[in-house]
Amino acid sequence: SQQGEEDPQALSIQEGENATMNCSYKTSINNLQWYRQNSGRGLVHLILIRSNEREKHSGRLRVTLDTSKKSSSLLITASRAADTASYFCATGTNSGYALNFGKGTSLLVTP
Amino acid sequence: GAGVSQSPSNKVTEKGKDVELRCDPISGHTALYWYRQSLGQGLEFLIYFQGNSAPDKSGLPSDRFSAERTGGSVSTLTIQRTQQEDSAVYLCASSLIPDEQFFGPGTRLTVL
């Protein structure tokens, strides 16, 4: 079953602007991950944040996690046209290896 | 191999036929996962293998779906008597540790 839910469903910005996507989930987690998907095919792992972490950076990506609110955000700074893709959050739990994915945010970055 | 590979990349079949989808994980990855993604949706977990055994089959939608893994490597997902609602992209992933899963390009299945 899908646990994560991304917001907004779609986001359109211009190159150079920042893009913020949010994810909410329902049950306790061990970690939360963000993936990118281009053209509806394979997913690329972007970043993982553990339940005892609050913020993590990787290049132009910044992820925050608030376990009390069961929410996470992904910030992409100085966006580029190549960032156009769908972004999914996925939660991992202690009870299994399967990831629970949300429905994703579709990001469009226009030149 | 360099990454997870899946075959075929596209499969069109008639309702009622059986299909086999193949996944070649990254060499040395002990865990393998199958997911399904319907149009415009997130990923739906189907099954997980650790080595050749499948401790979690909870996501298989019906008894028409089965999967096996041999030699701790290649996995095959079989769908019998396909239905139109089986149309989706089937994604395979592998991992060495649970945290980061590496995904293949997927198989797009269309059931007419």
PDB file of C-alpha atoms in Angstrom:
ATOM      1  CA  SER A   1       0.000   0.000   0.000  1.00  0.00           C
ATOM      2  CA  GLN A   2       1.157   3.535  -0.639  1.00  0.00           C
ATOM      3  CA  GLN A   3       2.149   5.381   2.493  1.00  0.00           C
ATOM      4  CA  GLY A   4       3.861   8.501   1.242  1.00  0.00           C
ATOM      5  CA  GLU A   5       1.931  11.311  -0.319  1.00  0.00           C
ATOM      6  CA  GLU A   6       3.706  14.083  -2.182  1.00  0.00           C
ATOM      7  CA  ASP A   7       2.570  17.636  -2.471  1.00  0.00           C
ATOM      8  CA  PRO A   8       2.147  19.340  -4.853  1.00  0.00           C
ATOM      9  CA  GLN A   9       1.199  16.825  -7.542  1.00  0.00           C
ATOM     10  CA  ALA A  10       2.683  19.097 -10.186  1.00  0.00           C
ATOM     11  CA  LEU A  11       5.082  22.019 -10.040  1.00  0.00           C
ATOM     12  CA  SER A  12       6.217  24.334 -12.822  1.00  0.00           C
ATOM     13  CA  ILE A  13       9.098  26.767 -12.323  1.00  0.00           C
ATOM     14  CA  GLN A  14      11.721  28.601 -14.332  1.00  0.00           C
ATOM     15  CA  GLU A  15      15.402  27.761 -14.454  1.00  0.00           C
ATOM     16  CA  GLY A  16      17.298  29.227 -11.544  1.00  0.00           C
ATOM     17  CA  GLU A  17      14.343  29.118  -9.166  1.00  0.00           C
ATOM     18  CA  ASN A  18      14.144  26.764  -6.210  1.00  0.00           C
ATOM     19  CA  ALA A  19      11.720  23.841  -6.176  1.00  0.00           C
ATOM     20  CA  THR A  20      10.221  22.519  -2.956  1.00  0.00           C
ATOM     21  CA  MET A  21       8.315  19.264  -2.737  1.00  0.00           C
ATOM     22  CA  ASN A  22       6.716  17.831   0.369  1.00  0.00           C
ATOM     23  CA  CYS A  23       5.984  14.315   1.482  1.00  0.00           C
ATOM     24  CA  SER A  24       3.731  13.128   4.268  1.00  0.00           C
ATOM     25  CA  TYR A  25       3.519   9.595   5.592  1.00  0.00           C
ATOM     26  CA  LYS A  26       1.403   7.689   8.072  1.00  0.00           C
ATOM     27  CA  THR A  27       3.361   5.158  10.111  1.00  0.00           C
ATOM     28  CA  SER A  28       6.699   5.022  11.915  1.00  0.00           C
ATOM     29  CA  ILE A  29       9.675   4.825   9.624  1.00  0.00           C
ATOM     30  CA  ASN A  30      13.311   3.820   9.721  1.00  0.00           C
ATOM     31  CA  ASN A  31      14.323   6.068   6.851  1.00  0.00           C
ATOM     32  CA  LEU A  32      12.884   8.206   4.084  1.00  0.00           C
ATOM     33  CA  GLN A  33      14.308   8.370   0.590  1.00  0.00           C
ATOM     34  CA  TRP A  34      13.759  10.530  -2.455  1.00  0.00           C
ATOM     35  CA  TYR A  35      13.939   9.165  -5.984  1.00  0.00           C
ATOM     36  CA  ARG A  36      13.756  10.792  -9.415  1.00  0.00           C
ATOM     37  CA  GLN A  37      12.086   9.228 -12.425  1.00  0.00           C
ATOM     38  CA  ASN A  38      12.507  10.404 -15.976  1.00  0.00           C
ATOM     39  CA  SER A  39       9.992   9.532 -18.673  1.00  0.00           C
ATOM     40  CA  GLY A  40       8.118   7.004 -16.542  1.00  0.00           C
ATOM     41  CA  ARG A  41      10.924   4.453 -16.467  1.00  0.00           C
ATOM     42  CA  GLY A  42      13.732   3.617 -14.048  1.00  0.00           C
ATOM     43  CA  LEU A  43      14.152   5.452 -10.780  1.00  0.00           C
ATOM     44  CA  VAL A  44      17.346   7.089  -9.598  1.00  0.00           C
ATOM     45  CA  HIS A  45      18.107   7.278  -5.905  1.00  0.00           C
ATOM     46  CA  LEU A  46      18.751  10.865  -4.804  1.00  0.00           C
ATOM     47  CA  ILE A  47      19.127  10.962  -1.062  1.00  0.00           C
ATOM     48  CA  LEU A  48      18.300   9.052   2.115  1.00  0.00           C
ATOM     49  CA  ILE A  49      17.576  10.523   5.518  1.00  0.00           C
ATOM     50  CA  ARG A  50      17.293   8.395   8.621  1.00  0.00           C
ATOM     51  CA  SER A  51      14.636   8.785  11.270  1.00  0.00           C
ATOM     52  CA  ASN A  52      17.141  10.234  13.748  1.00  0.00           C
ATOM     53  CA  GLU A  53      18.298  12.903  11.301  1.00  0.00           C
ATOM     54  CA  ARG A  54      16.600  16.226  10.694  1.00  0.00           C
ATOM     55  CA  GLU A  55      18.366  17.611   7.647  1.00  0.00           C
ATOM     56  CA  LYS A  56      20.666  16.371   4.942  1.00  0.00           C
ATOM     57  CA  HIS A  57      22.381  17.957   1.950  1.00  0.00           C
ATOM     58  CA  SER A  58      23.680  16.547  -1.307  1.00  0.00           C
ATOM     59  CA  GLY A  59      24.827  19.020  -3.938  1.00  0.00           C
ATOM     60  CA  ARG A  60      21.820  21.176  -4.837  1.00  0.00           C
ATOM     61  CA  LEU A  61      19.485  18.951  -2.826  1.00  0.00           C
ATOM     62  CA  ARG A  62      18.368  19.610   0.714  1.00  0.00           C
ATOM     63  CA  VAL A  63      16.086  17.214   2.557  1.00  0.00           C
ATOM     64  CA  THR A  64      14.407  17.774   5.885  1.00  0.00           C
ATOM     65  CA  LEU A  65      12.567  15.296   8.040  1.00  0.00           C
ATOM     66  CA  ASP A  66      10.106  16.029  10.833  1.00  0.00           C
ATOM     67  CA  THR A  67       9.103  12.746  12.436  1.00  0.00           C
ATOM     68  CA  SER A  68       6.700  14.459  14.835  1.00  0.00           C
ATOM     69  CA  LYS A  69       4.705  15.721  11.852  1.00  0.00           C
ATOM     70  CA  LYS A  70       5.483  12.657   9.746  1.00  0.00           C
ATOM     71  CA  SER A  71       6.631  14.848   6.901  1.00  0.00           C
ATOM     72  CA  SER A  72       9.657  15.525   4.745  1.00  0.00           C
ATOM     73  CA  SER A  73      10.598  18.134   2.195  1.00  0.00           C
ATOM     74  CA  LEU A  74      12.944  18.080  -0.778  1.00  0.00           C
ATOM     75  CA  LEU A  75      14.430  21.374  -1.909  1.00  0.00           C
ATOM     76  CA  ILE A  76      16.217  21.637  -5.236  1.00  0.00           C
ATOM     77  CA  THR A  77      18.130  24.896  -5.454  1.00  0.00           C
ATOM     78  CA  ALA A  78      19.007  26.757  -8.642  1.00  0.00           C
ATOM     79  CA  SER A  79      16.930  24.396 -10.749  1.00  0.00           C
ATOM     80  CA  ARG A  80      17.896  23.422 -14.283  1.00  0.00           C
ATOM     81  CA  ALA A  81      15.865  22.180 -17.222  1.00  0.00           C
ATOM     82  CA  ALA A  82      17.505  18.783 -16.682  1.00  0.00           C
ATOM     83  CA  ASP A  83      15.791  18.575 -13.283  1.00  0.00           C
ATOM     84  CA  THR A  84      12.477  18.088 -15.091  1.00  0.00           C
ATOM     85  CA  ALA A  85      11.219  14.723 -13.848  1.00  0.00           C
ATOM     86  CA  SER A  86       8.890  13.075 -11.368  1.00  0.00           C
ATOM     87  CA  TYR A  87      10.071  12.961  -7.787  1.00  0.00           C
ATOM     88  CA  PHE A  88       8.967  10.278  -5.346  1.00  0.00           C
ATOM     89  CA  CYS A  89       9.415   9.900  -1.645  1.00  0.00           C
ATOM     90  CA  ALA A  90       9.692   6.389  -0.280  1.00  0.00           C
ATOM     91  CA  THR A  91       9.661   5.235   3.315  1.00  0.00           C
ATOM     92  CA  GLY A  92      11.489   2.283   4.772  1.00  0.00           C
ATOM     93  CA  THR A  93      10.447   0.610   7.975  1.00  0.00           C
ATOM     94  CA  ASN A  94      12.053  -1.776  10.429  1.00  0.00           C
ATOM     95  CA  SER A  95       9.567  -4.494   9.570  1.00  0.00           C
ATOM     96  CA  GLY A  96      10.683  -5.094   6.032  1.00  0.00           C
ATOM     97  CA  TYR A  97      12.828  -4.184   3.124  1.00  0.00           C
ATOM     98  CA  ALA A  98      10.085  -3.012   0.801  1.00  0.00           C
ATOM     99  CA  LEU A  99       9.830   0.712   0.234  1.00  0.00           C
ATOM    100  CA  ASN A 100       6.468   2.433   0.326  1.00  0.00           C
ATOM    101  CA  PHE A 101       6.227   5.008  -2.434  1.00  0.00           C
ATOM    102  CA  GLY A 102       3.999   8.022  -2.836  1.00  0.00           C
ATOM    103  CA  LYS A 103       2.402   9.025  -6.124  1.00  0.00           C
ATOM    104  CA  GLY A 104       5.081  11.603  -6.871  1.00  0.00           C
ATOM    105  CA  THR A 105       5.443  15.240  -7.786  1.00  0.00           C
ATOM    106  CA  SER A 106       5.857  16.108 -11.442  1.00  0.00           C
ATOM    107  CA  LEU A 107       8.392  18.923 -11.779  1.00  0.00           C
ATOM    108  CA  LEU A 108       8.718  20.989 -14.955  1.00  0.00           C
ATOM    109  CA  VAL A 109      11.629  23.414 -15.215  1.00  0.00           C
ATOM    110  CA  THR A 110      11.410  25.744 -18.176  1.00  0.00           C
ATOM    111  CA  PRO A 111      14.422  27.549 -19.643  1.00  0.00           C
TER     112      PRO A 111
ATOM    113  CA  GLY B   1      26.800  -5.997 -14.517  1.00  0.00           C
ATOM    114  CA  ALA B   2      26.940  -2.246 -14.420  1.00  0.00           C
ATOM    115  CA  GLY B   3      23.312  -1.847 -13.470  1.00  0.00           C
ATOM    116  CA  VAL B   4      20.019  -3.623 -13.137  1.00  0.00           C
ATOM    117  CA  SER B   5      18.727  -4.795 -16.487  1.00  0.00           C
ATOM    118  CA  GLN B   6      15.241  -5.917 -17.411  1.00  0.00           C
ATOM    119  CA  SER B   7      13.821  -7.633 -20.430  1.00  0.00           C
ATOM    120  CA  PRO B   8      11.856  -7.166 -22.503  1.00  0.00           C
ATOM    121  CA  SER B   9      11.661  -3.387 -22.374  1.00  0.00           C
ATOM    122  CA  ASN B  10       8.183  -3.502 -23.877  1.00  0.00           C
ATOM    123  CA  LYS B  11       5.690  -6.333 -24.077  1.00  0.00           C
ATOM    124  CA  VAL B  12       2.326  -6.305 -25.774  1.00  0.00           C
ATOM    125  CA  THR B  13       0.143  -9.335 -25.190  1.00  0.00           C
ATOM    126  CA  GLU B  14      -3.414 -10.435 -25.606  1.00  0.00           C
ATOM    127  CA  LYS B  15      -5.732 -10.875 -22.681  1.00  0.00           C
ATOM    128  CA  GLY B  16      -5.527 -14.400 -21.307  1.00  0.00           C
ATOM    129  CA  LYS B  17      -1.946 -15.059 -22.369  1.00  0.00           C
ATOM    130  CA  ASP B  18       0.918 -15.697 -19.944  1.00  0.00           C
ATOM    131  CA  VAL B  19       3.945 -13.401 -19.795  1.00  0.00           C
ATOM    132  CA  GLU B  20       7.391 -13.672 -18.251  1.00  0.00           C
ATOM    133  CA  LEU B  21       9.395 -10.647 -17.235  1.00  0.00           C
ATOM    134  CA  ARG B  22      13.073 -10.956 -16.456  1.00  0.00           C
ATOM    135  CA  CYS B  23      15.346  -9.047 -14.113  1.00  0.00           C
ATOM    136  CA  ASP B  24      19.140  -9.207 -13.915  1.00  0.00           C
ATOM    137  CA  PRO B  25      20.258  -7.526 -10.696  1.00  0.00           C
ATOM    138  CA  ILE B  26      23.587  -5.896 -10.015  1.00  0.00           C
ATOM    139  CA  SER B  27      26.180  -8.579  -9.429  1.00  0.00           C
ATOM    140  CA  GLY B  28      26.568  -9.349  -5.751  1.00  0.00           C
ATOM    141  CA  HIS B  29      23.305  -7.752  -4.661  1.00  0.00           C
ATOM    142  CA  THR B  30      21.550 -10.225  -2.409  1.00  0.00           C
ATOM    143  CA  ALA B  31      18.195  -8.481  -2.280  1.00  0.00           C
ATOM    144  CA  LEU B  32      15.848  -8.134  -5.242  1.00  0.00           C
ATOM    145  CA  TYR B  33      12.493  -6.400  -5.440  1.00  0.00           C
ATOM    146  CA  TRP B  34       9.626  -6.212  -7.908  1.00  0.00           C
ATOM    147  CA  TYR B  35       7.343  -3.202  -8.088  1.00  0.00           C
ATOM    148  CA  ARG B  36       4.501  -2.237 -10.386  1.00  0.00           C
ATOM    149  CA  GLN B  37       3.686   1.278 -11.523  1.00  0.00           C
ATOM    150  CA  SER B  38       0.383   2.016 -13.169  1.00  0.00           C
ATOM    151  CA  LEU B  39      -0.006   5.117 -15.311  1.00  0.00           C
ATOM    152  CA  GLY B  40       0.488   8.273 -13.271  1.00  0.00           C
ATOM    153  CA  GLN B  41       0.795   6.371 -10.015  1.00  0.00           C
ATOM    154  CA  GLY B  42       3.496   5.633  -7.513  1.00  0.00           C
ATOM    155  CA  LEU B  43       5.181   2.298  -7.184  1.00  0.00           C
ATOM    156  CA  GLU B  44       3.302  -0.640  -5.754  1.00  0.00           C
ATOM    157  CA  PHE B  45       5.438  -3.263  -4.008  1.00  0.00           C
ATOM    158  CA  LEU B  46       4.959  -6.805  -5.308  1.00  0.00           C
ATOM    159  CA  ILE B  47       7.603  -9.120  -3.877  1.00  0.00           C
ATOM    160  CA  TYR B  48      11.027  -9.164  -2.261  1.00  0.00           C
ATOM    161  CA  PHE B  49      13.768 -11.783  -2.459  1.00  0.00           C
ATOM    162  CA  GLN B  50      16.672 -12.288  -0.122  1.00  0.00           C
ATOM    163  CA  GLY B  51      18.915 -14.706  -1.950  1.00  0.00           C
ATOM    164  CA  ASN B  52      16.594 -17.232  -3.578  1.00  0.00           C
ATOM    165  CA  SER B  53      13.875 -17.085  -0.968  1.00  0.00           C
ATOM    166  CA  ALA B  54      10.976 -14.684  -0.883  1.00  0.00           C
ATOM    167  CA  PRO B  55      10.221 -13.713   2.726  1.00  0.00           C
ATOM    168  CA  ASP B  56       7.696 -11.131   1.620  1.00  0.00           C
ATOM    169  CA  LYS B  57       5.150 -11.933  -1.096  1.00  0.00           C
ATOM    170  CA  SER B  58       2.499  -9.734   0.420  1.00  0.00           C
ATOM    171  CA  GLY B  59       2.196  -7.429  -2.551  1.00  0.00           C
ATOM    172  CA  LEU B  60       1.367  -9.969  -5.219  1.00  0.00           C
ATOM    173  CA  PRO B  61      -2.102  -8.897  -6.363  1.00  0.00           C
ATOM    174  CA  SER B  62      -3.472 -12.355  -7.124  1.00  0.00           C
ATOM    175  CA  ASP B  63      -2.511 -15.988  -7.564  1.00  0.00           C
ATOM    176  CA  ARG B  64      -1.964 -15.270 -11.253  1.00  0.00           C
ATOM    177  CA  PHE B  65       1.273 -13.580 -10.238  1.00  0.00           C
ATOM    178  CA  SER B  66       4.352 -15.564  -9.256  1.00  0.00           C
ATOM    179  CA  ALA B  67       8.059 -14.936  -9.127  1.00  0.00           C
ATOM    180  CA  GLU B  68      11.189 -16.942  -8.681  1.00  0.00           C
ATOM    181  CA  ARG B  69      14.849 -16.273  -8.321  1.00  0.00           C
ATOM    182  CA  THR B  70      17.566 -18.751  -9.127  1.00  0.00           C
ATOM    183  CA  GLY B  71      21.219 -18.825  -8.159  1.00  0.00           C
ATOM    184  CA  GLY B  72      20.730 -15.707  -6.079  1.00  0.00           C
ATOM    185  CA  SER B  73      20.761 -13.716  -9.281  1.00  0.00           C
ATOM    186  CA  VAL B  74      18.226 -13.579 -12.122  1.00  0.00           C
ATOM    187  CA  SER B  75      14.560 -13.283 -11.256  1.00  0.00           C
ATOM    188  CA  THR B  76      11.484 -13.956 -13.356  1.00  0.00           C
ATOM    189  CA  LEU B  77       8.052 -12.494 -12.702  1.00  0.00           C
ATOM    190  CA  THR B  78       5.301 -14.519 -14.345  1.00  0.00           C
ATOM    191  CA  ILE B  79       1.770 -13.322 -14.900  1.00  0.00           C
ATOM    192  CA  GLN B  80      -0.679 -15.991 -15.977  1.00  0.00           C
ATOM    193  CA  ARG B  81      -3.909 -15.352 -17.864  1.00  0.00           C
ATOM    194  CA  THR B  82      -3.156 -11.655 -18.164  1.00  0.00           C
ATOM    195  CA  GLN B  83      -5.929  -9.117 -17.714  1.00  0.00           C
ATOM    196  CA  GLN B  84      -6.133  -5.547 -18.967  1.00  0.00           C
ATOM    197  CA  GLU B  85      -5.662  -4.222 -15.438  1.00  0.00           C
ATOM    198  CA  ASP B  86      -2.239  -5.875 -15.422  1.00  0.00           C
ATOM    199  CA  SER B  87      -1.038  -3.236 -17.886  1.00  0.00           C
ATOM    200  CA  ALA B  88       1.680  -1.238 -16.143  1.00  0.00           C
ATOM    201  CA  VAL B  89       5.407  -0.716 -15.948  1.00  0.00           C
ATOM    202  CA  TYR B  90       7.049  -3.469 -13.932  1.00  0.00           C
ATOM    203  CA  LEU B  91      10.184  -2.313 -12.181  1.00  0.00           C
ATOM    204  CA  CYS B  92      12.865  -4.438 -10.629  1.00  0.00           C
ATOM    205  CA  ALA B  93      15.394  -3.214  -8.078  1.00  0.00           C
ATOM    206  CA  SER B  94      18.309  -4.757  -6.254  1.00  0.00           C
ATOM    207  CA  SER B  95      20.320  -3.804  -3.212  1.00  0.00           C
ATOM    208  CA  LEU B  96      23.232  -4.940  -1.123  1.00  0.00           C
ATOM    209  CA  ILE B  97      21.894  -3.264   1.968  1.00  0.00           C
ATOM    210  CA  PRO B  98      18.261  -2.335   2.475  1.00  0.00           C
ATOM    211  CA  ASP B  99      18.777   1.386   2.366  1.00  0.00           C
ATOM    212  CA  GLU B 100      19.398   2.130  -1.279  1.00  0.00           C
ATOM    213  CA  GLN B 101      17.661   0.247  -4.027  1.00  0.00           C
ATOM    214  CA  PHE B 102      18.968   0.420  -7.580  1.00  0.00           C
ATOM    215  CA  PHE B 103      16.247   0.265 -10.178  1.00  0.00           C
ATOM    216  CA  GLY B 104      16.205  -1.172 -13.659  1.00  0.00           C
ATOM    217  CA  PRO B 105      14.592   0.612 -16.617  1.00  0.00           C
ATOM    218  CA  GLY B 106      11.397  -1.388 -16.290  1.00  0.00           C
ATOM    219  CA  THR B 107       9.221  -3.473 -18.598  1.00  0.00           C
ATOM    220  CA  ARG B 108       6.170  -1.750 -20.026  1.00  0.00           C
ATOM    221  CA  LEU B 109       3.413  -4.359 -20.257  1.00  0.00           C
ATOM    222  CA  THR B 110       0.351  -3.698 -22.366  1.00  0.00           C
ATOM    223  CA  VAL B 111      -2.497  -6.182 -22.276  1.00  0.00           C
ATOM    224  CA  LEU B 112      -4.928  -5.762 -25.161  1.00  0.00           C
TER     225      LEU B 112
END
